[in-house]
PDB file of C-alpha atoms in Angstrom:
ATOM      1  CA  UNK V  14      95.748 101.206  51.839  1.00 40.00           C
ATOM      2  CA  UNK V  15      93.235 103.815  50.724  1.00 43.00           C
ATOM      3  CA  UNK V  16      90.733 100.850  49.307  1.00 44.00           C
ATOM      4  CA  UNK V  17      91.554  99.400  52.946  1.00 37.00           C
ATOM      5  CA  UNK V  18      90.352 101.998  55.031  1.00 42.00           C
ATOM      6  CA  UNK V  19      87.791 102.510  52.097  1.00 39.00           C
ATOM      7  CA  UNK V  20      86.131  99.049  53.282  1.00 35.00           C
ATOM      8  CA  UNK V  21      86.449  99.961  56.841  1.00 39.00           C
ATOM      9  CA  UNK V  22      84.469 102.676  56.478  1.00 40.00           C
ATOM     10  CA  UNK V  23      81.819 101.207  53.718  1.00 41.00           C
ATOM     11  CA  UNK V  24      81.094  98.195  56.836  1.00 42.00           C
ATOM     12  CA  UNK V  25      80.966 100.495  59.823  1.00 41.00           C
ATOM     13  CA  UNK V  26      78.356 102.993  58.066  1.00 44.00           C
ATOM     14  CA  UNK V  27      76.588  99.646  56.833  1.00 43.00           C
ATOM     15  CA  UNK V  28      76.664  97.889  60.529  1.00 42.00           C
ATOM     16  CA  UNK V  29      75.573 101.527  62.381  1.00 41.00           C
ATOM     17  CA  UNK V  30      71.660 100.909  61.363  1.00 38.00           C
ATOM     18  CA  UNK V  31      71.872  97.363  62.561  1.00 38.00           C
ATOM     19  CA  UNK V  32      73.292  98.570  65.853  1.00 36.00           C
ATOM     20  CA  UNK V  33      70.812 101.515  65.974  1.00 38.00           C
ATOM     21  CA  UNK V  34      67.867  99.926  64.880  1.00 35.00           C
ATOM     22  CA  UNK V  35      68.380  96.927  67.606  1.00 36.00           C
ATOM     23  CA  UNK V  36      68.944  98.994  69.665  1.00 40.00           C
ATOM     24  CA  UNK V  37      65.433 100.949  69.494  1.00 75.00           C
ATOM     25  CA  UNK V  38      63.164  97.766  69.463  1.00 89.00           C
ATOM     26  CA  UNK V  39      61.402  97.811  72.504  1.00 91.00           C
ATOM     27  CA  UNK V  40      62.975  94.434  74.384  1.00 91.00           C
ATOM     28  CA  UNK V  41      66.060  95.996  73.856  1.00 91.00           C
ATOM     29  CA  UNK V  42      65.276  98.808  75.900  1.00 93.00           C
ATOM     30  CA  UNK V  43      63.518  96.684  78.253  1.00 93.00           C
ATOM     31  CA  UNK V  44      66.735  94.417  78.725  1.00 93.00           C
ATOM     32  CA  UNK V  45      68.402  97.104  78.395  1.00 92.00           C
ATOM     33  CA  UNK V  46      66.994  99.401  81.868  1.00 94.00           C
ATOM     34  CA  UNK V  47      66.008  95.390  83.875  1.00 92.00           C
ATOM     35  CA  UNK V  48      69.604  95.403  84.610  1.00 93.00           C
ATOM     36  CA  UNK V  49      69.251  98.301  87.064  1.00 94.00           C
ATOM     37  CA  UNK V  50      69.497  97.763  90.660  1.00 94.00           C
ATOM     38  CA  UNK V  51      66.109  97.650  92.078  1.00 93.00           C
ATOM     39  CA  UNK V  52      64.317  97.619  88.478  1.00 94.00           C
ATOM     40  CA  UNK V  53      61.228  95.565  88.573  1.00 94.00           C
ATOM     41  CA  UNK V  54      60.196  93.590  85.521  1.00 94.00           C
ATOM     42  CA  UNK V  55      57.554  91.178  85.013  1.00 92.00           C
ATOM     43  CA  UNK V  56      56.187  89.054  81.909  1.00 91.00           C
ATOM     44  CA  UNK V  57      52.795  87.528  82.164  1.00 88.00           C
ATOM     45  CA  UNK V  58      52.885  85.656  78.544  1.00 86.00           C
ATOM     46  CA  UNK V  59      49.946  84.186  77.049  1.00 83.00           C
ATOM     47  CA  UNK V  60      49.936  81.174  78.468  1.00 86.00           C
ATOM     48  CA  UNK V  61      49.705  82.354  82.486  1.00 86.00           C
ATOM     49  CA  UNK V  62      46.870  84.530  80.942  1.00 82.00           C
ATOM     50  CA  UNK V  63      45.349  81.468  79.603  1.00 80.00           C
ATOM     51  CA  UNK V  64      45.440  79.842  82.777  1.00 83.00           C
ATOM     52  CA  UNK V  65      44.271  82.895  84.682  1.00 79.00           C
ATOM     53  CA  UNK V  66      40.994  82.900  81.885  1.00 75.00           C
ATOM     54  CA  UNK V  67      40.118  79.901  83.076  1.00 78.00           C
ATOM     55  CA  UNK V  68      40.480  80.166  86.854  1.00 76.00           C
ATOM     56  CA  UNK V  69      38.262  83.366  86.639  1.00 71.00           C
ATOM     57  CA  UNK V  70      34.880  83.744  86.320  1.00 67.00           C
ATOM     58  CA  UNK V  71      33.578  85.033  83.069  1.00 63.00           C
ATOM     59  CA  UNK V  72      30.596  86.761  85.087  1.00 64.00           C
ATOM     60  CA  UNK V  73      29.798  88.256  88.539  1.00 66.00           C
ATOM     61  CA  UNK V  74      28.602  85.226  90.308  1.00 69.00           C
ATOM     62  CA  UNK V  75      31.713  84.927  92.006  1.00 69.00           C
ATOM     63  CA  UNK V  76      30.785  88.564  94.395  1.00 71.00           C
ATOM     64  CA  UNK V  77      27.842  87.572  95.597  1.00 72.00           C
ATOM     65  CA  UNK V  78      29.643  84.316  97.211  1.00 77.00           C
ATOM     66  CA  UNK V  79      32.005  87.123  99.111  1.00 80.00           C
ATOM     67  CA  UNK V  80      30.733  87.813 102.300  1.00 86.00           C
ATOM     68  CA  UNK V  81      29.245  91.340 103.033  1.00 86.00           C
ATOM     69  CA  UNK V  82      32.034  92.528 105.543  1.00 89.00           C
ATOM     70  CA  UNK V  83      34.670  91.398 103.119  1.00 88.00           C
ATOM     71  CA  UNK V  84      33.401  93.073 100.355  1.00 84.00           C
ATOM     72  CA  UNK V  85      32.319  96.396 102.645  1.00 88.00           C
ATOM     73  CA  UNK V  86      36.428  96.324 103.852  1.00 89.00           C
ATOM     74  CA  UNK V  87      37.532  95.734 100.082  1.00 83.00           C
ATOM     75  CA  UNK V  88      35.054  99.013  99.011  1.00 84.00           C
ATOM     76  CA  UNK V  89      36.581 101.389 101.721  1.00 87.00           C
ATOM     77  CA  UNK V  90      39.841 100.142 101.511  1.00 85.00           C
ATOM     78  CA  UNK V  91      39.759 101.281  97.945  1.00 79.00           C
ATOM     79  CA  UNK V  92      37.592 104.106  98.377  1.00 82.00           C
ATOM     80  CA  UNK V  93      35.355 103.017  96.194  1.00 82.00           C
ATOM     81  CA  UNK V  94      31.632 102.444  95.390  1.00 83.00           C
ATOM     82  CA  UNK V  95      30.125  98.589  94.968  1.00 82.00           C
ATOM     83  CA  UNK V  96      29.040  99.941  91.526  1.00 82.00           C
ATOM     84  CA  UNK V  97      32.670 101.130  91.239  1.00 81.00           C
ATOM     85  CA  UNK V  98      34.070  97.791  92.001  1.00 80.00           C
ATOM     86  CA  UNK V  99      31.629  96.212  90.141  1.00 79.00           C
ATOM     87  CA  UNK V 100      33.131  98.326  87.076  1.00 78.00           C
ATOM     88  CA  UNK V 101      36.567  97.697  87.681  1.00 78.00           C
ATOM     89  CA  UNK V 102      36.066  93.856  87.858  1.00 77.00           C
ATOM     90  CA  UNK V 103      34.556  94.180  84.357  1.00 76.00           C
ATOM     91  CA  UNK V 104      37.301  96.193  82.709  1.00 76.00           C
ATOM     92  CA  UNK V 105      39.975  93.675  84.333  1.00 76.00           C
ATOM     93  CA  UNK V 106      37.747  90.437  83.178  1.00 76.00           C
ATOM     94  CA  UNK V 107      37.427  92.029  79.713  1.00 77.00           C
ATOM     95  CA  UNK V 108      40.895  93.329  79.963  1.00 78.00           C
ATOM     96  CA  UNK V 109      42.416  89.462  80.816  1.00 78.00           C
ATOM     97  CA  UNK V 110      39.769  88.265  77.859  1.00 79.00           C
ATOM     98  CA  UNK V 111      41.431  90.681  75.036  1.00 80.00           C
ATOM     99  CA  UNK V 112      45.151  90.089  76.233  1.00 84.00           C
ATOM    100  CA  UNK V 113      47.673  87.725  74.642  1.00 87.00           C
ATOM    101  CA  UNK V 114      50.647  89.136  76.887  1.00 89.00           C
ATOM    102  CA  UNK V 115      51.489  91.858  78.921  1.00 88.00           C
ATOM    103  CA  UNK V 116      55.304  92.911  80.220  1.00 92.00           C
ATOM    104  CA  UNK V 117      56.347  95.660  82.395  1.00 92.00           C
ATOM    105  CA  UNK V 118      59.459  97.243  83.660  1.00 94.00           C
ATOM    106  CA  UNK V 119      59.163  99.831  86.051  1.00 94.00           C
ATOM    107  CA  UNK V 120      62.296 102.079  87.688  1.00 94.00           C
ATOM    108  CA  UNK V 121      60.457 103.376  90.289  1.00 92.00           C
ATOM    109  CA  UNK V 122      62.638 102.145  93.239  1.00 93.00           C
ATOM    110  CA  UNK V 123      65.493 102.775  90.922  1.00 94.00           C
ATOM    111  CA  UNK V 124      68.041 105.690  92.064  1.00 94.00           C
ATOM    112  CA  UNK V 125      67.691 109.138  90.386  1.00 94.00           C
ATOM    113  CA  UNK V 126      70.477 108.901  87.840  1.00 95.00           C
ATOM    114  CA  UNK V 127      69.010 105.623  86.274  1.00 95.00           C
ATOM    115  CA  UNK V 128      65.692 107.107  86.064  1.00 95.00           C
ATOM    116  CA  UNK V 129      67.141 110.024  84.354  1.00 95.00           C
ATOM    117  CA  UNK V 130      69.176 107.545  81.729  1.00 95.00           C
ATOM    118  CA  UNK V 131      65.598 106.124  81.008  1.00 95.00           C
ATOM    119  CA  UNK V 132      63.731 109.354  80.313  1.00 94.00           C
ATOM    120  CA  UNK V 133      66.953 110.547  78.164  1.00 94.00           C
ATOM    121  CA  UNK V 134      67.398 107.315  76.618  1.00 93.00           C
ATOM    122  CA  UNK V 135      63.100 107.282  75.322  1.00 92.00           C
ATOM    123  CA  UNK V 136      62.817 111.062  75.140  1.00 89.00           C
ATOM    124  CA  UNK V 137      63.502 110.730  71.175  1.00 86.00           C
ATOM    125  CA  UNK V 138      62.647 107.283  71.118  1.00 89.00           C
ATOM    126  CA  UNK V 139      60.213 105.574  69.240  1.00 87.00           C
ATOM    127  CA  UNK V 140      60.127 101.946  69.463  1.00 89.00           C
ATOM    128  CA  UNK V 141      60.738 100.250  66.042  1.00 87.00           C
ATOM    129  CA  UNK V 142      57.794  98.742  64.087  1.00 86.00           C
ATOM    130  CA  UNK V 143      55.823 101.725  66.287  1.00 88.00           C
ATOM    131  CA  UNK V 144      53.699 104.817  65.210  1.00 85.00           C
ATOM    132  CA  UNK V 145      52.433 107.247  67.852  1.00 82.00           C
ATOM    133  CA  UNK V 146      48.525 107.197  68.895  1.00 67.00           C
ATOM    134  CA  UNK V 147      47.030 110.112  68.027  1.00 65.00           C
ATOM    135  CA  UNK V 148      49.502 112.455  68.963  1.00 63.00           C
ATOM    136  CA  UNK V 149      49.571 110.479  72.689  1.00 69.00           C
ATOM    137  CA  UNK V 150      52.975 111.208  74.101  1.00 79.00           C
ATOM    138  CA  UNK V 151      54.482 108.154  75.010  1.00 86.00           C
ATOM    139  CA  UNK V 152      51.986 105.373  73.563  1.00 86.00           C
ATOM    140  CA  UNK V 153      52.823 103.422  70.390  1.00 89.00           C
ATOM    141  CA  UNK V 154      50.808 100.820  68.906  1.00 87.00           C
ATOM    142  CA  UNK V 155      51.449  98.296  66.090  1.00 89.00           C
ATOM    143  CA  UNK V 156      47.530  97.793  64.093  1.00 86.00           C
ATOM    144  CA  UNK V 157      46.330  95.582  61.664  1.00 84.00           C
ATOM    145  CA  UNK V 158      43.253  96.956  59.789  1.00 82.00           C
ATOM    146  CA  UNK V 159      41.184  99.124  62.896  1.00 78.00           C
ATOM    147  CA  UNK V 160      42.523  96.664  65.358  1.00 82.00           C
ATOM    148  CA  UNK V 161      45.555  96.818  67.582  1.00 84.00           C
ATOM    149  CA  UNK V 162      47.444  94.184  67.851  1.00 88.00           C
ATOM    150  CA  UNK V 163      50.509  95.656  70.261  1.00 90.00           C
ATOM    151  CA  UNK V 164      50.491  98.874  72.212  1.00 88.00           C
ATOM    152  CA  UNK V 165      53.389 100.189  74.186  1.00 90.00           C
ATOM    153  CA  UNK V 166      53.080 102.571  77.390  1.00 88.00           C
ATOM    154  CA  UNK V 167      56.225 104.853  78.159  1.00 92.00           C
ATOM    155  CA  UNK V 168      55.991 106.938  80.959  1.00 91.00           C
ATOM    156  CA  UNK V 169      59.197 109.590  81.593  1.00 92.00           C
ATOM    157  CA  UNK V 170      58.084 110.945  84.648  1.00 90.00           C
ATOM    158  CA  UNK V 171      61.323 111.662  86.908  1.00 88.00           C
ATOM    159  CA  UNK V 172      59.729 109.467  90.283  1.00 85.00           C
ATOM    160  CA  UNK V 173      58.074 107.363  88.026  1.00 83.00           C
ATOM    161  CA  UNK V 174      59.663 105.438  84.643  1.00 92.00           C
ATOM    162  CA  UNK V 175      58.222 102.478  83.230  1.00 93.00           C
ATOM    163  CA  UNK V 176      57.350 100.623  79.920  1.00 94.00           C
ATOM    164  CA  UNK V 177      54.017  98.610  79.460  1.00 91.00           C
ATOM    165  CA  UNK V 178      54.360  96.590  76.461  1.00 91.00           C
ATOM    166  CA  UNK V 179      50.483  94.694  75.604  1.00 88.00           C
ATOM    167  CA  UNK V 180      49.657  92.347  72.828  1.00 90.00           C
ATOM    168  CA  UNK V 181      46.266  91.522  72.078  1.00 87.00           C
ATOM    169  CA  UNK V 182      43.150  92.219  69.864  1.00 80.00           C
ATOM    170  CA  UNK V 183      42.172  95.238  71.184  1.00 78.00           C
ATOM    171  CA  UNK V 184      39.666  97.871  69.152  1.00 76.00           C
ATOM    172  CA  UNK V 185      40.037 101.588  69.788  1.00 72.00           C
ATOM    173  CA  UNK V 186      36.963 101.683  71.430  1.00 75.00           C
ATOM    174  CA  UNK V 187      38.347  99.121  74.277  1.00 74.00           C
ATOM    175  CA  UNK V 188      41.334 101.409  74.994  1.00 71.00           C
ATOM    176  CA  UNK V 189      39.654 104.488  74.928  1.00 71.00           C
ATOM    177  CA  UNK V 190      36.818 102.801  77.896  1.00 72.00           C
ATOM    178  CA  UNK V 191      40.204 101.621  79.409  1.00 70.00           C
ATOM    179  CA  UNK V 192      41.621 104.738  79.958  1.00 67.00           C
ATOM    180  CA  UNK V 193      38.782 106.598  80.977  1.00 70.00           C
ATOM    181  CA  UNK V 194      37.613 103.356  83.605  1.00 67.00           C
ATOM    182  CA  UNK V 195      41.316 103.655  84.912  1.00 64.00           C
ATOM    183  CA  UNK V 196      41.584 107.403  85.152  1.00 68.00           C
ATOM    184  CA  UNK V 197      38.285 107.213  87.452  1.00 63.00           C
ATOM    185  CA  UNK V 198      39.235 104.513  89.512  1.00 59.00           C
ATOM    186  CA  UNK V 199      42.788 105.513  90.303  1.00 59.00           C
ATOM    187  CA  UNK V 200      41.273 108.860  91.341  1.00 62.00           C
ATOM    188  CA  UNK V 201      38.863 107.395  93.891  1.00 58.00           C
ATOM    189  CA  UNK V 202      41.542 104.892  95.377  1.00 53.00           C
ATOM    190  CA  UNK V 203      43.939 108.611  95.681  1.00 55.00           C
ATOM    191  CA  UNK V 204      41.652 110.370  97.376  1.00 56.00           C
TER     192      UNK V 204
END
């Protein structure tokens, strides 16, 4: 009987780190929180991206075919500059260029207790295969060399929960001019 309860207890402490360690990967959390009423989640996988690369234009030709009014109600809708514009669509062509996939969850329509399950559920949570970016709360990135090949976006904000997951070839350099483009440019369309 002892040897009995013995095993019992040798395969439940042996099948806990499976359990856990699924558990953390980061679809697991994203199936995990989709499930919520009113959770939005959408996958754009490499090959819509493909598709989208090659309905775009890889340069600016395409603005100057938009006529003047158009563009003039795009600017102040947006509360932005041409210059400004011209900026953004640069970051999101170069952005779509450097992407292989991109998924996102976001709980922001979700009610208050789910929201709060989320930002107790990542608090401590690092996704598996993950190290932290410099000390970045939230944001996780898998490299290879200087490159970085996955990065992953938490943000625990109580009116505001979401995961970004991104996979691509993307250099330091890229997310650092990423950040700063889209910390200016969501602070002109706020205003």
């Amino acid at each position: 009987m002892k040897r009995l309860i013995g095993l019992l207890l040798l395969a439940l402490i042996c099948c806990a780190p499976i359990h856990t360690s699924h558990a953390q990967t980061v679809d697991a959390m994203i199936k995990r929180f989709k499930k919520c009423e009113n959770a939005e989640h959408h996958r754009i996988s490499g090959v819509m991206l493909g598709m989208i690369r090659m309905l775009m234009p890889n340069d600016f030709s395409i603005y100057k075919q938009i006529p003047e009014e158009e563009l003039q109600e795009i600017l102040n809708e947006n509360n932005m500059t041409k210059e400004e514009f011209m900026e953004m669509s640069y970051f999101l062509l170069t952005f779509i260029d450097q992407t292989k996939s991109l998924a996102i969850l976001s709980l922001e329509n979700c009610s208050e207790a789910d929201r709060q399950r989320f930002i107790e559920a990542t608090a401590a949570w690092t996704p598996e295969g993950y190290t932290t970016e410099d000390g970045e709360e939230g944001v996780y990135v898998k490299k290879s060399g200087k490159k970085i090949n996955e990065i992953v976006i938490v943000n625990r904000e109580p009116d505001d929960c979401s995961i970004m997951t991104l996979k691509g070839d993307l250099s330091p350099e890229f997310i650092a001019n990423a950040e700063q483009s889209m910390e200016q440019i969501f602070s002109k369309m706020t205003k």
